[in-house]
Tab-separated table of C-alpha atoms in Angstrom:
chain	number	residue	atom	x	y	z
L	57	MET	CA	17.482	-89.187	-48.680
L	58	GLY	CA	15.002	-86.409	-49.412
L	59	LEU	CA	12.263	-88.890	-50.359
L	60	VAL	CA	13.010	-91.071	-47.319
L	61	ASP	CA	12.805	-88.048	-45.011
L	62	ASP	CA	9.551	-86.959	-46.607
L	63	LEU	CA	8.080	-90.425	-46.139
L	64	LYS	CA	9.164	-90.518	-42.487
L	65	LYS	CA	7.642	-87.093	-41.906
L	66	ALA	CA	4.400	-88.140	-43.606
L	67	GLY	CA	4.305	-91.293	-41.481
L	68	LYS	CA	4.666	-89.328	-38.263
L	69	THR	CA	1.908	-86.968	-39.372
L	70	LEU	CA	-0.422	-89.878	-40.076
L	71	LEU	CA	0.301	-91.365	-36.657
L	72	ARG	CA	-0.627	-88.182	-34.826
L	73	LYS	CA	-3.961	-88.101	-33.069
L	74	ASP	CA	-6.736	-85.592	-33.719
L	75	VAL	CA	-6.036	-82.629	-31.442
L	76	LEU	CA	-9.757	-81.879	-31.184
L	77	GLN	CA	-10.109	-85.201	-29.366
L	78	ALA	CA	-7.202	-84.507	-27.005
L	79	PRO	CA	-8.275	-84.753	-23.336
L	80	PHE	CA	-6.867	-81.291	-22.589
L	81	VAL	CA	-8.916	-79.692	-25.395
L	82	GLN	CA	-12.067	-81.629	-24.534
L	83	GLU	CA	-11.832	-80.775	-20.840
L	84	VAL	CA	-11.248	-77.072	-21.473
L	85	CYS	CA	-14.277	-76.976	-23.769
L	86	LYS	CA	-16.514	-78.653	-21.189
L	87	THR	CA	-15.247	-76.426	-18.377
L	88	ILE	CA	-15.782	-73.257	-20.399
L	89	SER	CA	-19.311	-74.345	-21.333
L	90	ASN	CA	-20.073	-74.871	-17.640
L	91	MET	CA	-18.696	-71.439	-16.771
L	92	TYR	CA	-20.872	-69.815	-19.435
L	93	ARG	CA	-23.937	-71.821	-18.386
L	94	LEU	CA	-23.496	-70.613	-14.793
L	95	GLY	CA	-23.435	-67.012	-15.970
L	96	TRP	CA	-19.849	-66.398	-14.962
L	97	ASP	CA	-18.578	-65.385	-18.397
L	98	GLU	CA	-20.816	-63.020	-20.282
L	99	ARG	CA	-19.866	-62.036	-23.827
L	100	ASN	CA	-16.067	-62.395	-24.038
L	101	GLY	CA	-15.546	-62.041	-20.289
L	102	GLY	CA	-13.087	-64.439	-18.685
L	103	ASN	CA	-10.039	-66.395	-19.830
L	104	ILE	CA	-8.184	-69.624	-19.084
L	105	SER	CA	-4.612	-70.818	-19.526
L	106	CYS	CA	-3.349	-74.367	-18.938
L	107	LEU	CA	0.290	-75.432	-18.857
L	108	LEU	CA	0.477	-78.568	-21.002
L	109	ASP	CA	2.860	-81.513	-20.980
L	110	GLU	CA	5.121	-81.267	-24.046
L	111	LYS	CA	5.214	-85.024	-24.611
L	112	GLU	CA	1.439	-85.248	-24.542
L	113	VAL	CA	1.067	-82.357	-26.979
L	114	ALA	CA	3.568	-84.018	-29.331
L	115	ASP	CA	1.113	-86.893	-29.776
L	116	TYR	CA	-1.218	-84.421	-31.481
L	117	LEU	CA	0.906	-81.666	-33.016
L	118	ASP	CA	4.194	-81.209	-34.860
L	119	LEU	CA	6.039	-79.038	-32.372
L	120	ASN	CA	8.398	-77.859	-35.102
L	121	ASN	CA	5.542	-76.401	-37.104
L	122	VAL	CA	5.061	-72.823	-35.915
L	123	ILE	CA	2.038	-71.342	-37.673
L	124	ARG	CA	2.922	-67.760	-36.778
L	125	THR	CA	4.526	-65.712	-34.030
L	126	PHE	CA	3.077	-62.669	-32.298
L	127	PRO	CA	4.046	-60.522	-29.314
L	128	LEU	CA	2.539	-61.032	-25.885
L	129	ALA	CA	-0.878	-59.398	-25.632
L	130	GLY	CA	-1.532	-56.634	-23.139
L	131	VAL	CA	-0.336	-53.196	-22.132
L	132	TYR	CA	3.371	-52.959	-21.249
L	133	GLU	CA	3.689	-56.513	-22.541
L	134	ASN	CA	7.483	-56.520	-22.444
L	135	ALA	CA	7.743	-55.149	-18.914
L	136	PHE	CA	8.256	-58.504	-17.227
L	137	ASP	CA	10.657	-61.422	-17.543
L	138	VAL	CA	9.148	-64.627	-18.965
L	139	THR	CA	12.458	-66.520	-18.897
L	140	PRO	CA	11.173	-69.189	-16.449
L	141	LEU	CA	8.455	-70.084	-18.964
L	142	LEU	CA	10.503	-70.130	-22.164
L	143	GLY	CA	9.683	-73.251	-24.178
L	144	LYS	CA	6.586	-73.989	-22.105
L	145	ILE	CA	3.385	-74.830	-23.972
L	146	PHE	CA	-0.011	-73.452	-22.960
L	147	LEU	CA	-3.596	-73.886	-24.068
L	148	VAL	CA	-5.090	-70.378	-23.922
L	149	THR	CA	-8.457	-68.820	-24.698
L	150	GLY	CA	-8.394	-66.190	-27.435
L	151	THR	CA	-8.900	-62.462	-27.136
L	152	GLY	CA	-12.423	-61.257	-27.813
L	153	LYS	CA	-13.788	-64.806	-27.943
L	154	TYR	CA	-17.194	-65.631	-26.525
L	155	PHE	CA	-17.207	-68.584	-24.135
L	156	LYS	CA	-20.558	-69.743	-25.540
L	157	ASN	CA	-18.862	-70.505	-28.871
L	158	VAL	CA	-15.827	-72.443	-27.645
L	159	GLU	CA	-17.300	-75.952	-27.513
L	160	ASP	CA	-18.742	-75.679	-31.051
L	161	ASP	CA	-15.571	-74.217	-32.580
L	162	PRO	CA	-12.470	-74.844	-30.425
L	163	GLU	CA	-9.987	-74.199	-33.224
L	164	THR	CA	-11.160	-70.598	-33.642
L	165	ASN	CA	-11.605	-69.728	-29.979
L	166	LEU	CA	-8.633	-71.544	-28.430
L	167	GLY	CA	-4.933	-71.697	-29.190
L	168	ILE	CA	-1.965	-73.834	-28.210
L	169	VAL	CA	1.084	-71.617	-27.917
L	170	ARG	CA	4.703	-71.867	-26.879
L	171	ILE	CA	6.457	-69.062	-25.025
L	172	ALA	CA	9.499	-67.874	-26.955
L	173	GLN	CA	12.125	-65.173	-26.497
L	174	ASN	CA	10.532	-63.048	-29.212
L	175	GLY	CA	6.906	-63.537	-28.212
L	176	VAL	CA	4.361	-66.322	-28.566
L	177	GLU	CA	4.604	-69.148	-31.107
L	178	LEU	CA	1.242	-70.450	-32.307
L	179	LEU	CA	1.198	-74.235	-32.714
L	180	TRP	CA	-2.555	-74.674	-33.193
L	181	GLY	CA	-5.796	-72.677	-33.112
L	182	TYR	CA	-6.902	-69.062	-33.606
L	183	LYS	CA	-7.687	-70.084	-37.164
L	184	ASP	CA	-9.445	-66.779	-37.885
L	185	GLY	CA	-6.201	-64.863	-37.305
L	186	GLY	CA	-6.857	-64.258	-33.607
L	187	ARG	CA	-4.412	-64.364	-30.743
L	188	THR	CA	-4.201	-65.034	-27.023
L	189	THR	CA	-6.299	-63.251	-24.419
L	190	SER	CA	-5.155	-59.722	-23.599
L	191	GLU	CA	-4.775	-60.926	-20.011
L	192	LEU	CA	-1.987	-63.350	-20.993
L	193	PRO	CA	0.729	-61.336	-19.194
L	194	ALA	CA	-1.282	-61.548	-15.945
L	195	HIS	CA	-1.783	-65.280	-16.529
L	196	LEU	CA	1.914	-65.884	-17.126
L	197	MET	CA	2.894	-63.889	-14.047
L	198	CYS	CA	0.437	-65.961	-12.002
L	199	HIS	CA	1.776	-69.209	-13.474
L	200	MET	CA	5.314	-68.238	-12.487
L	201	ALA	CA	4.175	-67.299	-8.983
L	202	ARG	CA	2.176	-70.485	-8.406
L	203	LEU	CA	4.811	-72.811	-9.894
L	204	LYS	CA	7.256	-71.522	-7.282
L	205	VAL	CA	4.778	-72.446	-4.547
L	206	ASP	CA	3.594	-75.726	-6.078
L	207	PRO	CA	5.127	-77.121	-9.307
L	208	GLU	CA	1.876	-78.994	-9.935
L	209	ASN	CA	-0.237	-75.829	-10.228
L	210	ARG	CA	-0.778	-75.765	-13.991
L	211	VAL	CA	-4.093	-73.928	-14.436
L	212	VAL	CA	-4.983	-70.245	-14.134
L	213	MET	CA	-8.636	-69.266	-14.518
L	214	HIS	CA	-10.155	-65.786	-14.651
L	215	THR	CA	-13.927	-65.404	-14.523
L	216	HIS	CA	-16.729	-63.121	-13.314
L	217	PRO	CA	-18.891	-65.023	-10.776
L	218	THR	CA	-22.042	-62.994	-10.145
L	219	ASN	CA	-22.391	-63.270	-6.376
L	220	LEU	CA	-18.707	-62.762	-5.655
L	221	LEU	CA	-18.810	-59.646	-7.817
L	222	ALA	CA	-21.829	-58.377	-5.887
L	223	MET	CA	-20.123	-59.124	-2.572
L	224	THR	CA	-17.202	-56.818	-3.437
L	225	TYR	CA	-19.656	-53.896	-3.557
L	226	VAL	CA	-21.006	-54.411	-0.038
L	227	HIS	CA	-18.210	-56.068	1.960
L	228	LYS	CA	-14.997	-54.483	3.219
L	229	LEU	CA	-12.164	-55.190	0.799
L	230	ASP	CA	-9.886	-56.568	3.478
L	231	THR	CA	-8.255	-59.940	2.788
L	232	ASN	CA	-8.637	-61.349	6.306
L	233	LYS	CA	-12.185	-60.081	6.849
L	234	PHE	CA	-13.312	-61.206	3.388
L	235	THR	CA	-11.794	-64.657	3.922
L	236	HIS	CA	-13.330	-65.010	7.384
L	237	THR	CA	-16.785	-64.154	6.055
L	238	LEU	CA	-16.509	-66.720	3.267
L	239	TRP	CA	-15.269	-69.423	5.656
L	240	GLN	CA	-18.342	-68.851	7.828
L	241	MET	CA	-20.773	-69.268	4.935
L	242	SER	CA	-20.357	-73.020	4.505
L	243	THR	CA	-18.705	-75.868	6.403
L	244	GLU	CA	-16.621	-76.921	3.394
L	245	CYS	CA	-15.042	-73.522	2.721
L	246	ILE	CA	-12.140	-73.602	5.183
L	247	VAL	CA	-11.296	-77.104	3.928
L	248	VAL	CA	-11.460	-76.216	0.221
L	249	PHE	CA	-9.554	-72.940	0.485
L	250	PRO	CA	-7.687	-72.936	3.831
L	251	ASP	CA	-5.208	-70.494	2.289
L	252	GLY	CA	-8.077	-67.998	2.080
L	253	VAL	CA	-8.626	-65.446	-0.649
L	254	GLU	CA	-6.556	-62.386	-1.441
L	255	VAL	CA	-8.417	-59.189	-2.326
L	256	LEU	CA	-7.316	-56.402	-4.654
L	257	PRO	CA	-9.078	-53.035	-5.000
L	258	TRP	CA	-10.402	-52.084	-8.425
L	259	MET	CA	-7.519	-51.760	-10.888
L	260	LEU	CA	-7.311	-51.163	-14.621
L	261	CYS	CA	-7.440	-54.571	-16.314
L	262	GLY	CA	-5.111	-55.702	-19.096
L	263	THR	CA	-2.130	-53.852	-17.633
L	264	ASN	CA	1.221	-54.852	-16.260
L	265	GLU	CA	0.304	-53.337	-12.874
L	266	ILE	CA	-2.668	-55.593	-12.214
L	267	GLY	CA	-0.687	-58.604	-13.412
L	268	VAL	CA	2.144	-57.863	-10.995
L	269	ALA	CA	-0.281	-57.254	-8.119
L	270	THR	CA	-2.207	-60.467	-8.822
L	271	ALA	CA	0.936	-62.570	-9.115
L	272	GLU	CA	2.223	-61.179	-5.823
L	273	LYS	CA	-1.040	-62.193	-4.117
L	274	MET	CA	-0.866	-65.623	-5.775
L	275	GLN	CA	2.230	-66.382	-3.733
L	276	SER	CA	0.052	-66.741	-0.626
L	277	ALA	CA	-3.315	-67.915	-2.000
L	278	ARG	CA	-4.791	-69.741	-4.988
L	279	VAL	CA	-7.657	-67.255	-5.223
L	280	VAL	CA	-7.340	-63.527	-5.903
L	281	VAL	CA	-10.457	-61.374	-5.954
L	282	TRP	CA	-10.504	-58.403	-8.331
L	283	ALA	CA	-12.985	-56.018	-6.689
L	284	MET	CA	-15.908	-55.032	-8.937
L	285	HIS	CA	-14.495	-57.249	-11.681
L	286	GLY	CA	-14.038	-60.934	-10.954
L	287	ILE	CA	-11.674	-63.581	-9.674
L	288	TYR	CA	-8.395	-65.322	-10.505
L	289	GLY	CA	-8.028	-68.928	-9.420
L	290	ALA	CA	-5.150	-71.385	-9.756
L	291	GLY	CA	-4.876	-75.127	-9.293
L	292	LYS	CA	-3.415	-78.430	-10.397
L	293	THR	CA	-6.226	-79.335	-12.790
L	294	LEU	CA	-9.185	-77.700	-14.479
L	295	ASP	CA	-11.518	-79.631	-12.174
L	296	GLU	CA	-9.723	-78.465	-9.045
L	297	THR	CA	-9.539	-74.839	-10.169
L	298	PHE	CA	-13.165	-74.755	-11.298
L	299	GLY	CA	-14.239	-76.386	-8.020
L	300	LEU	CA	-12.229	-73.861	-6.021
L	301	ILE	CA	-13.924	-70.898	-7.720
L	302	GLU	CA	-17.295	-72.658	-7.557
L	303	THR	CA	-16.959	-73.003	-3.779
L	304	VAL	CA	-15.998	-69.340	-3.326
L	305	GLU	CA	-18.944	-68.299	-5.495
L	306	LYS	CA	-21.379	-70.498	-3.510
L	307	ALA	CA	-20.164	-68.938	-0.264
L	308	SER	CA	-20.609	-65.482	-1.786
L	309	GLN	CA	-24.136	-66.387	-2.828
L	310	ILE	CA	-25.030	-67.462	0.718
L	311	TYR	CA	-23.591	-64.194	2.017
L	312	MET	CA	-25.601	-62.104	-0.456
L	313	LEU	CA	-28.774	-63.999	0.444
L	314	THR	CA	-28.304	-63.397	4.182
L	315	ALA	CA	-26.232	-60.217	4.630
L	316	HIS	CA	-29.317	-58.006	5.011
L	317	LEU	CA	-30.934	-60.331	7.561
L	318	PRO	CA	-30.261	-60.677	11.324
L	319	ARG	CA	-27.631	-63.370	11.942
L	320	VAL	CA	-29.274	-65.906	14.263
L	321	ASN	CA	-26.740	-68.703	13.733
L	322	THR	CA	-23.181	-68.847	12.493
L	323	ILE	CA	-20.153	-71.123	12.248
L	324	THR	CA	-17.929	-69.987	15.106
L	325	ASP	CA	-14.147	-69.733	15.091
L	326	LYS	CA	-14.058	-72.615	17.556
L	327	GLN	CA	-15.981	-74.772	15.076
L	328	LEU	CA	-13.768	-73.645	12.195
L	329	LYS	CA	-10.734	-74.740	14.226
L	330	GLN	CA	-12.369	-78.138	14.741
L	331	LEU	CA	-12.639	-78.487	10.951
L	332	VAL	CA	-8.980	-77.510	10.550
L	333	GLU	CA	-7.961	-80.145	13.095
L	334	LEU	CA	-10.181	-82.855	11.620
L	335	PHE	CA	-9.134	-82.339	7.993
L	336	LYS	CA	-5.532	-81.428	8.875
L	337	VAL	CA	-5.383	-78.416	6.554
L	338	ASP	CA	-2.761	-75.701	6.719
L	339	VAL	CA	-4.948	-72.716	7.454
L	340	ARG	CA	-4.064	-69.090	6.761
L	341	LYS	CA	-2.709	-67.414	9.900
L	342	GLY	CA	-4.143	-64.316	11.544
L	343	ILE	CA	-7.823	-64.848	10.710
L	344	LEU	CA	-9.268	-67.138	13.375
L	345	SER	CA	-9.428	-65.726	16.899
């Protein structure tokens, strides 16, 4: 029976597809390259995590083959309960990895991991001995928060968009006021992010505290602004999440180009309400007069 089992195992291995050609790997690589090209992710700034479908991953990897196990990255890494995510599989960018290198060498800069009781099980990637981003606890907290709101929210993206970052230095860090300003910058904004943006003051990154604070904000919005640092965005797909952040960044750019000039024209609250009515979006309460 030993030989038969070995032959069956070998057959299954041969039937598996090349993980480098998997749509989820290809799409992450293309998205990351776009983020770097736009100047959002200098050096090793930024990180992405995607909740994958186990059946789809099984077409590419032997899910029983755990390469190695390591603890969750980050300060106070054991200070939160990951029980809701046990057994879930994620594609995650690696710690210290430069986004400019991901598309040329995915297997070094990305990893596919499974959340386990004793830490993180590596199923593929980080071939140089690396591990997940140090922001993984914040990502996992955000995944748990968003999945409660919408079970289809499978992507969490952290990046450093230039104009949004600049805006946090010159605009009041008030969630409602910040959201209102962004909505007024472009007609599409209130339609793309009717739930608005949440804003956090500067906090020490890579800690349990900022993860908890971000996840709490993620319960009411898909975008959380980290003042003087960057942004967290969540969505159903990489395209949707990237597009969400892209729209916020474009609005921030328009603001930074015009904030020092006299405002001759603007999109009024009455006009914003017309957009809400036309596109039938559930808009955040307490912002429009």
